[in-house]
Structures are given as structure tokens and as C-alpha cells.
CSV table of C-alpha atoms and ligand atoms in Angstrom, one decimal:
chain,number,residue,atom,x,y,z
B,1,UNK,CA,-6.4,9.0,21.6
B,2,UNK,CA,-9.3,11.4,21.3
B,3,UNK,CA,-11.8,10.9,18.5
B,4,UNK,CA,-10.2,11.9,15.1
B,5,UNK,CA,-11.8,13.4,12.0
B,6,UNK,CA,-10.1,11.4,9.3
B,7,UNK,CA,-10.0,11.3,5.5
B,8,UNK,CA,-8.9,8.2,3.7
B,9,UNK,CA,-8.1,8.7,0.0
B,10,UNK,CA,-8.3,5.4,-1.8
B,11,UNK,CA,-10.5,4.2,1.0
B,12,UNK,CA,-12.5,1.8,-1.2
B,13,UNK,CA,-9.4,0.0,-2.2
B,14,UNK,CA,-7.5,-3.0,-0.7
B,15,UNK,CA,-5.4,-1.4,2.1
B,16,UNK,CA,-7.7,1.7,2.3
B,17,UNK,CA,-10.8,-0.3,3.1
B,18,UNK,CA,-9.1,-2.3,5.8
B,19,UNK,CA,-7.9,1.0,7.3
B,20,UNK,CA,-11.4,2.4,7.2
B,21,UNK,CA,-12.7,-0.7,9.1
B,22,UNK,CA,-10.0,-0.2,11.7
B,23,UNK,CA,-10.6,3.6,12.1
B,24,UNK,CA,-14.4,3.0,12.3
B,25,UNK,CA,-13.9,0.2,14.9
B,26,UNK,CA,-11.9,2.7,17.0
B,27,UNK,CA,-14.7,5.2,17.0
B,28,UNK,CA,-13.2,7.8,14.6
B,29,UNK,CA,-15.0,9.8,11.9
B,30,UNK,CA,-14.1,8.7,8.4
B,31,UNK,CA,-14.5,10.4,5.0
B,32,UNK,CA,-13.6,8.2,2.1
B,33,UNK,CA,-12.4,9.7,-1.2
B,34,UNK,CA,-12.3,7.3,-4.1
B,35,UNK,CA,-13.0,7.3,-7.8
B,36,UNK,CA,-13.6,3.6,-7.9
B,37,UNK,CA,-11.0,3.0,-10.6
B,38,UNK,CA,-9.9,0.0,-8.6
B,39,UNK,CA,-11.9,0.4,-5.4
B,40,UNK,CA,-15.1,-1.5,-4.8
B,41,UNK,CA,-18.2,-0.4,-3.0
B,42,UNK,CA,-18.5,-3.9,-1.4
B,43,UNK,CA,-15.3,-3.1,0.5
B,44,UNK,CA,-17.0,-0.2,2.4
B,45,UNK,CA,-20.7,-1.1,2.1
B,46,UNK,CA,-21.0,-2.1,5.8
B,47,UNK,CA,-20.3,1.6,6.8
B,48,UNK,CA,-22.5,3.4,4.2
B,49,UNK,CA,-25.3,4.4,6.5
B,50,UNK,CA,-23.1,4.9,9.6
B,51,UNK,CA,-23.3,8.3,11.2
B,52,UNK,CA,-19.5,8.6,11.4
B,53,UNK,CA,-18.9,7.6,7.8
B,54,UNK,CA,-19.1,9.7,4.6
B,55,UNK,CA,-18.3,8.7,1.0
B,56,UNK,CA,-17.1,11.2,-1.6
B,57,UNK,CA,-17.0,9.7,-5.1
B,58,UNK,CA,-14.2,12.0,-6.4
B,59,UNK,CA,-11.5,11.8,-8.9
B,60,UNK,CA,-8.6,13.3,-7.0
B,61,UNK,CA,-7.1,14.5,-10.3
B,62,UNK,CA,-10.0,17.0,-10.4
B,63,UNK,CA,-8.3,19.8,-8.4
B,64,UNK,CA,-11.3,21.9,-7.8
B,65,UNK,CA,-13.3,19.0,-6.5
B,66,UNK,CA,-10.5,18.1,-4.1
B,67,UNK,CA,-10.2,21.7,-2.8
B,68,UNK,CA,-13.9,21.9,-2.3
B,69,UNK,CA,-14.4,18.6,-0.5
B,70,UNK,CA,-11.2,17.6,1.3
B,71,UNK,CA,-11.7,19.7,4.5
B,72,UNK,CA,-12.8,19.6,8.1
B,73,UNK,CA,-10.5,16.7,9.0
B,74,UNK,CA,-7.5,16.4,11.3
B,75,UNK,CA,-5.6,13.9,9.2
B,76,UNK,CA,-5.5,12.7,5.6
B,77,UNK,CA,-4.4,9.1,5.2
B,78,UNK,CA,-3.4,9.4,1.6
B,79,UNK,CA,-3.5,6.0,-0.1
B,80,UNK,CA,-5.1,6.7,-3.4
B,81,UNK,CA,-2.7,5.8,-6.2
B,82,UNK,CA,-2.1,3.6,-9.1
B,83,UNK,CA,-0.2,0.7,-7.5
B,84,UNK,CA,0.4,-1.3,-10.6
B,85,UNK,CA,4.2,-1.3,-10.8
B,86,UNK,CA,4.2,-3.1,-14.1
B,87,UNK,CA,2.0,-0.4,-15.8
B,88,UNK,CA,4.8,2.1,-15.6
B,89,UNK,CA,6.6,0.7,-18.6
B,90,UNK,CA,3.5,0.8,-20.8
B,91,UNK,CA,1.8,3.9,-19.5
B,92,UNK,CA,4.1,6.1,-17.5
B,93,UNK,CA,1.7,9.1,-17.6
B,94,UNK,CA,-1.0,7.1,-15.8
B,95,UNK,CA,1.4,6.4,-13.0
B,96,UNK,CA,2.5,10.0,-12.9
B,97,UNK,CA,-0.9,11.5,-12.9
B,98,UNK,CA,-2.6,9.0,-10.5
B,99,UNK,CA,0.3,9.3,-8.0
B,100,UNK,CA,2.2,12.6,-8.3
B,101,UNK,CA,-0.6,14.9,-9.6
B,102,UNK,CA,-3.1,13.5,-7.1
B,103,UNK,CA,-0.6,13.9,-4.2
B,104,UNK,CA,-0.1,17.5,-5.3
B,105,UNK,CA,-3.8,18.1,-5.3
B,106,UNK,CA,-4.2,16.5,-1.9
B,107,UNK,CA,-1.4,18.7,-0.4
B,108,UNK,CA,-2.9,21.8,-2.0
B,109,UNK,CA,-6.3,21.1,-0.5
B,110,UNK,CA,-4.6,20.5,2.9
B,111,UNK,CA,-2.7,23.8,2.6
B,112,UNK,CA,-5.8,25.8,1.6
B,113,UNK,CA,-8.1,24.1,4.1
B,114,UNK,CA,-5.7,24.0,7.0
B,115,UNK,CA,-5.3,20.3,7.6
B,116,UNK,CA,-2.5,19.4,9.9
B,117,UNK,CA,-1.5,15.8,9.3
B,118,UNK,CA,-0.8,13.6,6.3
B,119,UNK,CA,0.0,9.9,6.4
B,120,UNK,CA,1.4,8.7,3.1
B,121,UNK,CA,1.7,5.1,2.0
B,122,UNK,CA,5.0,5.1,0.1
B,123,UNK,CA,6.7,1.9,-1.1
B,124,UNK,CA,9.9,-0.1,-0.8
B,125,UNK,CA,10.3,0.5,-4.5
B,126,UNK,CA,11.7,4.0,-3.7
B,127,UNK,CA,15.1,2.4,-2.9
B,128,UNK,CA,15.5,0.6,-6.2
B,129,UNK,CA,18.0,-2.3,-6.4
B,130,UNK,CA,19.9,-2.0,-3.1
B,131,UNK,CA,23.2,-3.5,-2.0
B,132,UNK,CA,22.3,-3.3,1.7
B,133,UNK,CA,19.6,-5.8,2.9
B,134,UNK,CA,17.7,-5.4,5.2
B,135,UNK,CA,17.5,-1.9,3.8
B,136,UNK,CA,17.3,0.9,6.4
B,137,UNK,CA,15.3,4.2,5.9
B,138,UNK,CA,18.5,6.2,5.5
B,139,UNK,CA,19.9,4.0,2.6
B,140,UNK,CA,21.3,6.0,-0.3
B,141,UNK,CA,21.4,6.6,-3.2
B,142,UNK,CA,17.6,6.4,-3.6
B,143,UNK,CA,17.5,5.2,-7.2
B,144,UNK,CA,14.1,3.7,-8.1
B,145,UNK,CA,14.2,1.4,-11.1
B,146,UNK,CA,10.5,1.7,-12.0
B,147,UNK,CA,8.3,4.7,-12.9
B,148,UNK,CA,6.1,3.7,-10.0
B,149,UNK,CA,9.0,3.8,-7.5
B,150,UNK,CA,10.0,7.2,-9.0
B,151,UNK,CA,6.5,8.5,-8.6
B,152,UNK,CA,6.4,7.4,-4.9
B,153,UNK,CA,9.7,9.1,-4.3
B,154,UNK,CA,8.5,12.3,-6.0
B,155,UNK,CA,5.4,12.2,-3.8
B,156,UNK,CA,7.6,11.9,-0.7
B,157,UNK,CA,9.7,14.9,-1.8
B,158,UNK,CA,6.5,17.0,-2.4
B,159,UNK,CA,5.2,16.0,1.0
B,160,UNK,CA,8.4,17.0,2.7
B,161,UNK,CA,8.5,20.3,0.8
B,162,UNK,CA,4.9,21.1,1.9
B,163,UNK,CA,5.7,20.0,5.5
B,164,UNK,CA,8.6,22.4,5.8
B,165,UNK,CA,6.9,25.3,3.9
B,166,UNK,CA,3.4,25.1,5.3
B,167,UNK,CA,4.0,23.3,8.6
B,168,UNK,CA,2.0,20.1,7.6
B,169,UNK,CA,3.1,17.2,9.7
B,170,UNK,CA,4.0,14.2,7.6
B,171,UNK,CA,4.3,10.5,8.4
B,172,UNK,CA,5.7,8.6,5.4
B,173,UNK,CA,5.5,4.8,5.5
B,174,UNK,CA,7.5,2.7,3.0
B,175,UNK,CA,5.5,-0.5,2.7
B,176,UNK,CA,6.8,-3.9,1.6
B,177,UNK,CA,4.3,-6.1,-0.4
B,178,UNK,CA,1.0,-6.1,1.5
B,179,UNK,CA,-1.2,-9.1,1.1
B,180,UNK,CA,-4.6,-10.2,2.3
B,181,UNK,CA,-8.3,-10.3,1.5
B,182,UNK,CA,-9.7,-7.7,-1.0
B,183,UNK,CA,-6.3,-7.4,-2.8
B,184,UNK,CA,-6.8,-7.1,-6.6
B,185,UNK,CA,-3.2,-7.0,-7.7
B,186,UNK,CA,0.1,-8.7,-6.9
B,187,UNK,CA,1.7,-12.1,-7.4
B,188,UNK,CA,-0.8,-14.1,-5.3
B,189,UNK,CA,-3.8,-12.6,-7.0
B,190,UNK,CA,-2.2,-13.2,-10.4
B,191,UNK,CA,-1.3,-16.9,-9.6
B,192,UNK,CA,-4.8,-17.7,-8.4
B,193,UNK,CA,-6.3,-16.3,-11.6
B,194,UNK,CA,-3.9,-18.0,-13.9
B,195,UNK,CA,-4.5,-21.3,-12.2
B,196,UNK,CA,-8.3,-20.9,-12.4
B,197,UNK,CA,-7.9,-20.4,-16.1
B,198,UNK,CA,-5.6,-23.4,-16.4
B,199,UNK,CA,-5.0,-25.6,-13.4
B,200,UNK,CA,-2.4,-27.8,-15.2
B,201,UNK,CA,0.3,-25.1,-15.6
B,202,UNK,CA,1.4,-21.8,-14.1
B,203,UNK,CA,3.4,-19.1,-15.9
B,204,UNK,CA,5.8,-17.5,-13.5
B,205,UNK,CA,7.3,-14.1,-14.6
B,206,UNK,CA,11.1,-14.0,-14.2
B,207,UNK,CA,13.2,-17.0,-13.1
B,208,UNK,CA,11.3,-17.5,-9.8
B,209,UNK,CA,14.2,-16.7,-7.6
B,210,UNK,CA,13.0,-13.1,-6.9
B,211,UNK,CA,13.0,-12.9,-3.1
B,212,UNK,CA,10.9,-10.3,-1.3
B,213,UNK,CA,9.2,-9.6,2.0
B,214,UNK,CA,5.4,-9.8,2.4
B,215,UNK,CA,3.3,-8.4,5.2
B,216,UNK,CA,-0.2,-9.4,6.2
B,217,UNK,CA,-2.8,-6.7,5.9
B,218,UNK,CA,-3.7,-6.7,9.6
B,219,UNK,CA,-0.1,-6.2,10.5
B,220,UNK,CA,0.1,-3.3,8.0
B,221,UNK,CA,-3.0,-1.6,9.4
B,222,UNK,CA,-1.8,-1.9,12.9
B,223,UNK,CA,1.5,-0.3,11.9
B,224,UNK,CA,-0.2,2.6,10.2
B,225,UNK,CA,-2.4,3.3,13.2
B,226,UNK,CA,0.2,2.7,15.9
B,227,UNK,CA,2.9,4.8,14.2
B,228,UNK,CA,0.4,7.6,13.6
B,229,UNK,CA,-0.6,7.6,17.2
B,230,UNK,CA,3.1,7.8,18.2
B,231,UNK,CA,3.7,10.5,15.7
B,232,UNK,CA,1.0,12.8,17.1
B,233,UNK,CA,2.7,12.5,20.5
B,234,UNK,CA,6.0,13.7,19.2
B,235,UNK,CA,7.2,17.1,18.0
B,236,UNK,CA,8.6,15.7,14.7
B,237,UNK,CA,7.5,17.5,11.5
B,238,UNK,CA,8.4,14.5,9.3
B,239,UNK,CA,9.0,10.8,10.1
B,240,UNK,CA,9.8,8.0,7.7
B,241,UNK,CA,9.4,4.3,8.5
B,242,UNK,CA,9.8,1.1,6.7
B,243,UNK,CA,7.0,-1.3,7.2
B,244,UNK,CA,7.4,-5.0,6.4
B,245,UNK,CA,8.0,-8.4,7.8
B,246,UNK,CA,11.4,-9.5,8.9
B,247,UNK,CA,11.9,-12.3,6.5
B,248,UNK,CA,11.4,-12.9,2.8
B,249,UNK,CA,10.2,-15.6,0.4
B,250,UNK,CA,10.9,-16.4,-3.3
B,251,UNK,CA,8.3,-16.3,-6.0
B,252,UNK,CA,8.7,-20.0,-6.6
B,253,UNK,CA,7.8,-20.6,-2.9
B,254,UNK,CA,4.7,-18.4,-3.3
B,255,UNK,CA,3.7,-20.5,-6.3
B,256,UNK,CA,4.0,-23.7,-4.2
B,257,UNK,CA,1.8,-22.2,-1.4
B,258,UNK,CA,-0.9,-21.0,-3.8
B,259,UNK,CA,-0.9,-24.4,-5.6
B,260,UNK,CA,-1.2,-26.2,-2.3
B,261,UNK,CA,-3.9,-24.0,-1.0
B,262,UNK,CA,-5.9,-24.5,-4.2
B,263,UNK,CA,-5.6,-28.2,-3.7
B,264,UNK,CA,-3.9,-28.8,-7.0
B,265,UNK,CA,-1.4,-31.5,-7.9
B,266,UNK,CA,1.2,-31.8,-10.7
B,267,UNK,CA,1.0,-28.2,-11.8
B,268,UNK,CA,3.8,-27.5,-14.3
B,269,UNK,CA,5.7,-24.3,-13.7
B,270,UNK,CA,6.7,-22.3,-16.8
B,271,UNK,CA,9.3,-19.6,-16.0
B,272,UNK,CA,9.4,-16.8,-18.5
B,273,UNK,CA,13.0,-16.2,-17.6
B,274,UNK,CA,12.1,-12.5,-17.4
B,275,UNK,CA,14.5,-9.7,-18.2
B,276,UNK,CA,17.9,-8.5,-17.0
B,277,UNK,CA,18.9,-11.6,-15.0
B,278,UNK,CA,15.6,-13.0,-14.0
B,279,UNK,CA,13.5,-9.9,-13.0
B,280,UNK,CA,9.8,-10.5,-13.6
B,281,UNK,CA,9.6,-7.4,-15.8
B,282,UNK,CA,11.6,-4.2,-16.3
B,283,UNK,CA,11.4,-2.3,-13.1
B,284,UNK,CA,10.8,-5.4,-10.9
B,285,UNK,CA,13.2,-5.2,-7.9
B,286,UNK,CA,14.6,-8.7,-7.6
B,287,UNK,CA,15.5,-8.7,-3.9
B,288,UNK,CA,13.7,-6.7,-1.3
B,289,UNK,CA,13.9,-6.9,2.5
B,290,UNK,CA,13.3,-3.8,4.6
B,291,UNK,CA,15.0,-3.0,7.9
B,292,UNK,CA,12.0,-2.4,10.2
B,293,UNK,CA,13.9,-1.8,13.4
B,294,UNK,CA,12.9,1.8,13.6
B,295,UNK,CA,9.2,0.8,13.7
B,296,UNK,CA,9.9,-2.0,16.1
B,297,UNK,CA,11.6,0.5,18.5
B,298,UNK,CA,8.3,2.4,18.5
B,299,UNK,CA,6.5,-0.7,19.7
B,300,UNK,CA,5.0,-2.2,16.5
B,301,UNK,CA,5.6,-5.8,15.8
B,302,UNK,CA,4.2,-7.9,12.9
B,303,UNK,CA,2.4,-11.0,14.0
B,304,UNK,CA,3.0,-13.0,10.8
B,305,UNK,CA,6.1,-14.0,8.8
B,306,UNK,CA,6.2,-13.6,5.0
B,307,UNK,CA,5.3,-17.2,4.6
B,308,UNK,CA,2.4,-17.1,6.9
B,309,UNK,CA,1.2,-13.9,5.3
B,310,UNK,CA,1.3,-15.4,1.9
B,311,UNK,CA,-0.6,-18.5,3.0
B,312,UNK,CA,-3.3,-16.5,4.8
B,313,UNK,CA,-3.7,-14.2,1.9
B,314,UNK,CA,-3.9,-17.1,-0.6
B,315,UNK,CA,-6.6,-18.8,1.5
B,316,UNK,CA,-8.6,-15.6,1.8
B,317,UNK,CA,-8.3,-14.7,-1.9
B,318,UNK,CA,-9.3,-18.3,-3.1
B,319,UNK,CA,-12.4,-18.0,-0.9
B,320,UNK,CA,-13.2,-14.6,-2.4
B,321,UNK,CA,-12.9,-15.9,-5.9
B,322,UNK,CA,-15.2,-18.8,-5.0
B,323,UNK,CA,-17.9,-16.3,-4.0
B,324,UNK,CA,-17.8,-14.4,-7.3
N,1,NAD,P1,-5.7,-0.3,-4.5
N,1,NAD,O1,-5.7,-0.1,-6.0
N,1,NAD,O2,-6.5,-1.4,-4.0
N,1,NAD,O3,-6.2,1.0,-3.9
N,1,NAD,C1,-6.0,2.3,-4.4
N,1,NAD,C2,-7.4,3.1,-4.3
N,1,NAD,O4,-7.2,4.4,-4.8
N,1,NAD,C3,-8.5,2.4,-5.2
N,1,NAD,O5,-9.6,2.3,-4.4
N,1,NAD,C4,-8.7,3.4,-6.3
N,1,NAD,O6,-10.0,3.4,-6.8
N,1,NAD,C5,-8.3,4.7,-5.7
N,1,NAD,N1,-7.8,5.7,-6.6
N,1,NAD,C6,-6.8,5.6,-7.5
N,1,NAD,N2,-6.7,6.7,-8.3
N,1,NAD,C7,-7.6,7.6,-7.7
N,1,NAD,C8,-8.0,8.9,-8.1
N,1,NAD,N3,-7.4,9.6,-9.1
N,1,NAD,N4,-9.0,9.5,-7.4
N,1,NAD,C9,-9.6,8.8,-6.4
N,1,NAD,N5,-9.3,7.6,-6.0
N,1,NAD,C10,-8.3,6.9,-6.7
N,1,NAD,O7,-4.2,-0.4,-4.0
N,1,NAD,P2,-3.6,-0.8,-2.6
N,1,NAD,O8,-2.8,-2.0,-2.8
N,1,NAD,O9,-4.7,-0.8,-1.6
N,1,NAD,O10,-2.6,0.4,-2.3
N,1,NAD,C11,-2.9,1.5,-1.4
N,1,NAD,C12,-1.7,2.4,-1.3
N,1,NAD,O11,-0.6,1.7,-0.7
N,1,NAD,C13,-1.2,2.9,-2.6
N,1,NAD,O12,-0.7,4.3,-2.4
N,1,NAD,C14,0.0,2.1,-3.0
N,1,NAD,O13,0.9,2.7,-3.8
N,1,NAD,C15,0.5,1.8,-1.6
N,1,NAD,N6,1.3,0.6,-1.5
N,1,NAD,C16,0.7,-0.6,-1.7
N,1,NAD,C17,1.4,-1.8,-1.6
N,1,NAD,C18,0.8,-3.2,-1.7
N,1,NAD,O14,1.5,-4.2,-1.7
N,1,NAD,N7,-0.5,-3.3,-1.9
N,1,NAD,C19,2.8,-1.7,-1.3
N,1,NAD,C20,3.4,-0.5,-1.1
N,1,NAD,C21,2.6,0.7,-1.2
């Protein structure tokens, strides 16, 4: 692929910074847009003085700043968002504004500045509680059970409307749980921090039987890049793919892996019981496994299972905590 001029919104965050590393390693130009609400400068420090790299410290809710600065790129990898699913029940507006308003601003900047491609990191949560698993992309009805899932679905709809109206080409990727180094949220991160505070016991939200699919970060980044490359070769205006591993793992099994990787013994598990039949919290989808055959047909293949992904991520995050 020829050299691309790329923008990565949320490029200082977990997935974004790994995508930046990958794009830089492939010789592309990268502009990062981040307000550092969750992103960290350490995640992108290695590129700061590189001639192909630029950092824009911008709050993407500031429409004028976005219009002014988000330009002269071929593609926007739009990752900036508030990914805290749990926050939706306490502060729905934060989820709405960080996700939907920001996506609207990004699309408007793309329209006004003539940017051709958007790659959007959507989420498995757009499906809600499904009765078909693995869940394919054409599953219906789409009925999110969290404000976060709803915000992602709203973003997808906005992107599709802009694609048809303004001929912006859109690749929408519905990600399973992504895990790995630099993550600052999610069940593995939570467990490690709880166990550091008290290595004798672990509070587990829900009944521990929630079962979901986890994908290692390198597999996720390869999917984003590979599917985008395939997308640019096609005439499609919009493509939607599920991205995840082909197996799943329970929360209790994740706890076992984290405890083992931390070298702890005799940890007492305290299940909160959760809500509505064992969900961790209101809006927590209890069972999630995505049908990824469409992405597999395009030549992408994850190298790790959910179990391997969780173990690798736990190991990396424990090491990171040790460095703090
Ligand atoms: P993250 O919080 O690490 O990264 C998000 C980044 O966006 C952060 O650097 C944050 O500072 C930035 N940001 C947030 N609001 C902003 C704003 N108004 N202006 C500028 N920057 C802003 O989260 P992540 O896990 O890396 O998630 C990246 C994307 O992938 C998100 O869109 C998320 O919804 C999606 N996603 C993540 C997962 C997962 O398991 N991590 C799963 C499905 C989808």
C-alpha cells in the first residue's frame, strides 16, 4: 500500500497507541488527536520527534478546533471515545458527548475538509443480549442494553448517513473485549488493582459465570490494518466486520488466570451476585461471542485464543504496575 496520511483520534489511549506504533512501523504519516482524558503521553513518547508524527492536544468536543485541525489526511481512524461501559448508568451524558458528539464533529470535519475514509472502532455491545451466538454482523434486532452500546450504535448510524450523503467511505469494526499492555480499564485491569490492594480476597462483580470473548491487542491491530487495506481495494462504500477471537472465557476463569500470574495462593473470591441474574452491573452483556467468519474470509486470523489473550494481557499489565 502506498504511504498514507493518517489521523488517529484517541491515539494516546490503549488501542490507539498500539495502532500508532503499527502505522509508524509501516512508514505511514500519523497525526494523533487526543485530549489525554484517558490517554497517556508515555504511550506515544517514542514518536514525538519523528518527522512522520504530529500530536494535536485537542478536545474533539470542541467543534471549531476539530474543523481547523483535522485535515490533510487520507483516513481517520476514529478511536476517541469514553469506553467505560459501566459509566453509562451513572453519567449517560458523558458517554453521549464523548462518543456521539465527538463522532459528529469528526464527520463534519471530514465533510468540510474532504477526507475520504473513516475507520470506526465500534463494539460488540451494539447487539445487546443476543440469542444467536456466535453473533453475525446481520443479527437483529440491534438492541443495546447499555448507554455505551447505544452510543456506539448511534455513531454507526451517523457514519452510515454521512457515507451515503457525502460519499465518505466507512469501515466499521465491532470489537470484542480487547486486552493487552497499556489497557487502563476492563476486568483484568480491575482484578489486578483489587488484588494489589488486598491479596487475600477478590471481589467479582456478578456471579462469575459471565462468558465473553477476549482478543489480544496485536490481533486487533492486525485486523484493523488488514481490513482497511482490503477495504481500499474494494468499491464498497460501507463495510461492517466483527472482530474477536473464536472462543470465550468466564469471568471466574479470568480471575483464576490473574491470581496465578500474580503468584498468589488461597485468594477468597467474593461474588457480588450482580443484577438481573448475575450480570456484573446494569448494562453488562452476560454472554458475548462474535461470529468473525466475514473477517476470516478476508484473510485475517487471530493468533491467540481468549484464554491466551487474557494470560498475556495479565502478565503485561502486572509488569506495568510493577514499574509504576
Ligand atoms: P482508551 O480510553 O484507552 O482510549 C480512548 C482515547 O480517546 C483516550 O486516549 C482518550 O484520552 C481519548 N479521548 C476520549 N475522549 C476524547 C475527546 N473528547 N477528545 C479527544 N480525545 C479523547 O480506550 P480504548 O480501550 O483504547 O478504546 C479505543 C476505542 O475502541 C474506543 O472507541 C472504544 O469504544 C473502542 N472499543 C474498545 C474496546 C476494548 O475492549 N478496549 C472494545 C470495543 C470497542
